[in-house]
C-alpha cells in the first residue's frame, strides 16, 4: 500500500474549547491511483490533506507514504519529506508574486532531488510561451497551471491537491483535471485530491466521503472516466 492512513485523530484547542476535527480517519491508495476526498465545508478535508502532506501534525494515528511512517518523523525529517517527495497544489495557487512563472517553478526544482526539466513541465501544462510572465499577468486558470507545474517539476511520487479547481470555471476546471490525469498517466504520480464536486469522483480509482471528521463512505471505481467526459 503506497499511502496508508490509520485511525487518524486531530483536535484543535482555541481557548477552553476543543474541536475534534478528525475522529479516527482511515484510507489508503495504491501507487499510481487517483483518490478523491469529498465532503462538506468544515468536515476536515484540508486538515487530513495537510497532515498527509506534513504541513500539520496529528494527535494520534498513522500516516505512511511509500513505506515511510511520516507521523513518526521529527521536524527536520518531515521538512525533507515535504521538499523531496511531495507535490502540493492549493486552491489559491500560492505563487510567489515577484517571480516569473519559470522562476516560480525553478524555486521548487532547486530543492528537489530528481527534478524534471522546467521547460518540459511548462510545456506539459501548456504554459511554455508564458514562462517569463509574472503571476499578475496570468489568468486564474493559467496561474493554477503554473502551480501544477511547480508541484510536478519535483517529480513527486505523491501529488496532493486541495480543491485545485475551486476558483475556476467549468471549462478551465476540466482542462486542469485533464492535466492531472495526464500527469498521473505519464509520470505515474499517485494523486489525492479534495473536491466539493461529486461529478469529479468518476475520474478516481477511490472515493472517500468525509463528514464531521469521519469517513462515512468509501468507494472503489472499477473503471475511471476521462476528465473530458465528466458532466457537471
Ligand atoms: N488552526 C485551526 N484552529 C482551530 N480550528 C481549526 C483550525 N484549522 C481548522 N480548524 C477547524 O477544523 C474544522 C475542519 O477544517 P478544514 O479546513 O479541515 O475543513 P474542510 O473540510 O477543508 O472545509 P472547506 O471545504 O471549507 O475547505 C473546521 O471546523 C475548522 O474551523
Ligand atoms: Mg478545505
PDB file of C-alpha atoms in Angstrom, residues 1 17 28 40 50-51 54 63-64 74 92 117 119 140 148 160 191-192 195 201 209 220 226 229:
ATOM      1  CA  UNK A   1       0.000   0.000   0.000  1.00  0.00           C
ATOM      2  CA  UNK A  17     -12.861  24.941  23.603  1.00  0.00           C
ATOM      3  CA  UNK A  28      -5.436   4.043   1.513  1.00  0.00           C
ATOM      4  CA  UNK A  40     -18.987  19.491   3.103  1.00  0.00           C
ATOM      5  CA  UNK A  50      -2.286  18.821   5.443  1.00  0.00           C
ATOM      6  CA  UNK A  51      -1.360  16.016   7.836  1.00  0.00           C
ATOM      7  CA  UNK A  54       3.433  17.037   6.565  1.00  0.00           C
ATOM      8  CA  UNK A  63       0.197   8.043   8.068  1.00  0.00           C
ATOM      9  CA  UNK A  64       2.651   6.146   5.942  1.00  0.00           C
ATOM     10  CA  UNK A  74      10.896  14.736  13.602  1.00  0.00           C
ATOM     11  CA  UNK A  92      -5.473  29.691  -4.456  1.00  0.00           C
ATOM     12  CA  UNK A 117      13.187  19.889 -16.698  1.00  0.00           C
ATOM     13  CA  UNK A 119      10.647  23.839 -19.827  1.00  0.00           C
ATOM     14  CA  UNK A 140      -6.595  32.277 -12.709  1.00  0.00           C
ATOM     15  CA  UNK A 148       0.604  22.456 -11.053  1.00  0.00           C
ATOM     16  CA  UNK A 160      -1.816  16.365  -3.043  1.00  0.00           C
ATOM     17  CA  UNK A 191      -2.831  11.750  -6.702  1.00  0.00           C
ATOM     18  CA  UNK A 192      -5.047  12.593  -3.752  1.00  0.00           C
ATOM     19  CA  UNK A 195     -13.182  18.491  -4.182  1.00  0.00           C
ATOM     20  CA  UNK A 201     -15.312  11.330  -8.466  1.00  0.00           C
ATOM     21  CA  UNK A 209     -16.685  10.798   1.673  1.00  0.00           C
ATOM     22  CA  UNK A 220     -13.734   1.818  -5.443  1.00  0.00           C
ATOM     23  CA  UNK A 226     -11.534  10.583 -18.711  1.00  0.00           C
ATOM     24  CA  UNK A 229     -16.273  13.153 -20.415  1.00  0.00           C
TER      25      UNK A 229
END
